[in-house]
Amino acid sequence: MEFWEASFIEKQAMWGYQPTDSAIKAKDIFIDKNVKEVLLPGIGYGRNAKVFIEEGIDVTGIEISKTAIDLARKNGLDIPIFHGPVSDMPFDNKQYDGLFSHALIHLLNKEEREQFFRDCLNQLKPNGYMIFTTVSKEAPMYGKGKQLGKDYFETKDGVKLYFYDAESIDQDFKDYGLVDFFDVEEPNKDSNNKPSMKFTMIICRKDEKAALGK
């Protein structure tokens, strides 16, 4: 918590206020699937929330940084946002028909990811969709820093990152209704000088198999 709180205090809206391309793609998927209520774990200061809200989708957020929540409020985001880590899910007893979590799962270790996926699945209605984005082994920082485990590295800033590939995606998500995954080239919209980042978008649907495998 300290790292992200300090980062938001120092850098404020560090990624700008434009939504990610991943959020725009997720919004299109949710519209196609007639999703009406979306949970956003790791909502940050809400730059991705407005693409859903503008389409009439109700959004609820979860955010570990109080400063990020304050920034979201200053940016006019008047939606429920629970303050705390995703490891404390669920914050309510509600089930949603959609869940979108951007650039969060690669910050978790194996046990934390497994718990997070179970908690996300439990907060989905039957036939609901959850969409995650994560850095992949194609990302330029893969293999850099201190190696902590297979495809798991710690940066010089102390951030621990797990990098996915097709095999580990299948392994981690096969019991959670994995539907599809594909690469998303995410431009750095807040700076023309920084290169784009390659993310992987992972789509799961809560069907009978996923419910039984939790």
Short mmCIF file of C-alpha atoms in Angstrom, two decimals, residues 14-157:
data_model
loop_
_atom_site.label_atom_id
_atom_site.label_comp_id
_atom_site.label_asym_id
_atom_site.label_seq_id
_atom_site.Cartn_x
_atom_site.Cartn_y
_atom_site.Cartn_z
CA MET A 14 0.58 9.80 -13.37
CA TRP A 15 -0.94 8.23 -16.48
CA GLY A 16 -3.08 11.17 -17.57
CA TYR A 17 -6.86 11.11 -17.74
CA GLN A 18 -7.44 9.44 -21.09
CA PRO A 19 -8.76 5.88 -20.80
CA THR A 20 -6.60 2.99 -21.91
CA ASP A 21 -7.29 1.25 -25.20
CA SER A 22 -7.82 -1.88 -23.10
CA ALA A 23 -10.72 -0.23 -21.25
CA ILE A 24 -12.26 0.85 -24.56
CA LYS A 25 -12.03 -2.74 -25.85
CA ALA A 26 -13.49 -4.08 -22.59
CA LYS A 27 -16.35 -1.57 -22.86
CA ASP A 28 -17.16 -2.84 -26.36
CA ILE A 29 -17.18 -6.44 -25.11
CA PHE A 30 -19.42 -5.55 -22.16
CA ILE A 31 -21.88 -3.70 -24.43
CA ASP A 32 -21.99 -6.71 -26.76
CA LYS A 33 -22.71 -8.98 -23.77
CA ASN A 34 -25.35 -6.59 -22.36
CA VAL A 35 -23.38 -6.01 -19.15
CA LYS A 36 -25.03 -3.43 -16.88
CA GLU A 37 -22.91 -3.39 -13.69
CA VAL A 38 -19.11 -3.56 -13.60
CA LEU A 39 -16.67 -3.94 -10.72
CA LEU A 40 -13.24 -2.33 -11.23
CA PRO A 41 -10.64 -3.66 -8.76
CA GLY A 42 -7.63 -1.34 -8.84
CA ILE A 43 -9.64 1.57 -10.23
CA GLY A 44 -6.85 4.06 -9.45
CA TYR A 45 -8.03 7.63 -10.00
CA GLY A 46 -10.74 6.44 -12.37
CA ARG A 47 -9.39 7.20 -15.84
CA ASN A 48 -10.89 3.95 -17.17
CA ALA A 49 -14.23 4.23 -15.38
CA LYS A 50 -15.77 6.93 -17.54
CA VAL A 51 -15.80 4.84 -20.74
CA PHE A 52 -18.21 2.46 -19.00
CA ILE A 53 -20.24 5.17 -17.27
CA GLU A 54 -20.75 7.04 -20.55
CA GLU A 55 -22.42 3.91 -21.95
CA GLY A 56 -24.87 3.73 -19.04
CA ILE A 57 -22.98 0.97 -17.22
CA ASP A 58 -22.96 1.26 -13.41
CA VAL A 59 -19.40 1.15 -12.03
CA THR A 60 -18.11 0.26 -8.56
CA GLY A 61 -14.40 0.56 -7.80
CA ILE A 62 -11.85 -0.85 -5.37
CA GLU A 63 -8.65 1.10 -4.71
CA ILE A 64 -5.80 0.70 -2.23
CA SER A 65 -4.68 4.36 -2.38
CA LYS A 66 -6.75 7.00 -0.58
CA THR A 67 -4.96 9.69 -2.62
CA ALA A 68 -6.05 8.01 -5.87
CA ILE A 69 -9.65 7.94 -4.64
CA ASP A 70 -9.42 11.65 -3.77
CA LEU A 71 -8.10 12.34 -7.29
CA ALA A 72 -11.05 10.41 -8.74
CA ARG A 73 -13.46 12.56 -6.72
CA LYS A 74 -11.74 15.75 -7.90
CA ASN A 75 -12.11 14.45 -11.44
CA GLY A 76 -15.87 14.25 -10.95
CA LEU A 77 -16.17 10.51 -10.39
CA ASP A 78 -19.24 10.14 -8.18
CA ILE A 79 -19.46 6.36 -7.89
CA PRO A 80 -18.97 3.85 -5.05
CA ILE A 81 -15.23 3.20 -4.47
CA PHE A 82 -14.16 0.87 -1.67
CA HIS A 83 -10.86 1.80 -0.03
CA GLY A 84 -8.56 -1.16 0.58
CA PRO A 85 -6.45 -3.88 -1.06
CA VAL A 86 -8.00 -6.45 -3.40
CA SER A 87 -6.87 -9.09 -0.90
CA ASP A 88 -9.75 -7.86 1.29
CA MET A 89 -12.40 -8.64 -1.34
CA PRO A 90 -15.33 -8.85 -1.18
CA PHE A 91 -16.18 -5.37 0.08
CA ASP A 92 -19.88 -5.96 -0.60
CA ASN A 93 -22.11 -8.98 -1.05
CA LYS A 94 -23.17 -7.93 -4.52
CA GLN A 95 -22.61 -9.90 -7.69
CA TYR A 96 -21.82 -8.05 -10.93
CA ASP A 97 -22.28 -9.11 -14.52
CA GLY A 98 -18.89 -7.65 -15.48
CA LEU A 99 -15.47 -7.10 -13.94
CA PHE A 100 -12.50 -5.25 -15.44
CA SER A 101 -9.08 -5.10 -13.82
CA HIS A 102 -6.33 -3.26 -15.69
CA ALA A 103 -2.61 -3.78 -15.01
CA LEU A 104 -3.08 -5.29 -11.56
CA ILE A 105 -2.64 -9.06 -11.67
CA HIS A 106 1.04 -8.90 -12.66
CA LEU A 107 1.69 -7.08 -9.34
CA LEU A 108 0.52 -10.11 -7.34
CA ASN A 109 2.42 -13.25 -6.43
CA LYS A 110 1.08 -16.71 -7.23
CA GLU A 111 -0.95 -17.13 -4.04
CA GLU A 112 -2.32 -13.59 -4.26
CA ARG A 113 -3.34 -14.10 -7.89
CA GLU A 114 -5.16 -17.34 -7.10
CA GLN A 115 -7.05 -15.68 -4.25
CA PHE A 116 -7.87 -12.67 -6.43
CA PHE A 117 -9.24 -14.81 -9.26
CA ARG A 118 -11.43 -16.78 -6.82
CA ASP A 119 -12.71 -13.57 -5.24
CA CYS A 120 -13.43 -12.03 -8.65
CA LEU A 121 -15.29 -15.14 -9.80
CA ASN A 122 -17.35 -15.16 -6.61
CA GLN A 123 -18.47 -11.59 -7.31
CA LEU A 124 -19.65 -12.44 -10.81
CA LYS A 125 -23.20 -13.40 -11.68
CA PRO A 126 -23.62 -16.63 -13.65
CA ASN A 127 -22.67 -15.97 -17.28
CA GLY A 128 -20.85 -12.79 -16.19
CA TYR A 129 -17.57 -11.74 -17.80
CA MET A 130 -14.31 -10.75 -16.16
CA ILE A 131 -11.53 -9.12 -18.15
CA PHE A 132 -7.95 -8.68 -16.99
CA THR A 133 -4.99 -6.97 -18.61
CA THR A 134 -1.43 -7.85 -17.74
CA VAL A 135 2.11 -7.32 -18.95
CA SER A 136 3.41 -10.18 -21.06
CA LYS A 137 6.83 -11.66 -21.66
CA GLU A 138 6.90 -9.50 -24.81
CA ALA A 139 7.18 -6.37 -22.64
CA PRO A 140 10.57 -4.61 -22.82
CA MET A 141 11.21 -4.91 -19.09
CA TYR A 142 10.85 -8.69 -19.08
CA GLY A 143 13.95 -10.34 -17.65
CA LYS A 144 15.28 -7.14 -16.10
CA GLY A 145 15.93 -6.61 -12.41
CA LYS A 146 16.25 -9.22 -9.69
CA GLN A 147 14.72 -12.58 -10.56
CA LEU A 148 12.41 -13.86 -7.82
CA GLY A 149 11.06 -16.89 -9.63
CA LYS A 150 10.02 -18.17 -13.05
CA ASP A 151 8.94 -15.09 -15.08
CA TYR A 152 8.87 -13.09 -11.81
CA PHE A 153 11.18 -10.08 -11.35
CA GLU A 154 11.71 -7.14 -9.01
CA THR A 155 12.48 -3.77 -10.61
CA LYS A 156 15.03 -1.29 -9.29
CA ASP A 157 12.09 0.62 -7.76
#
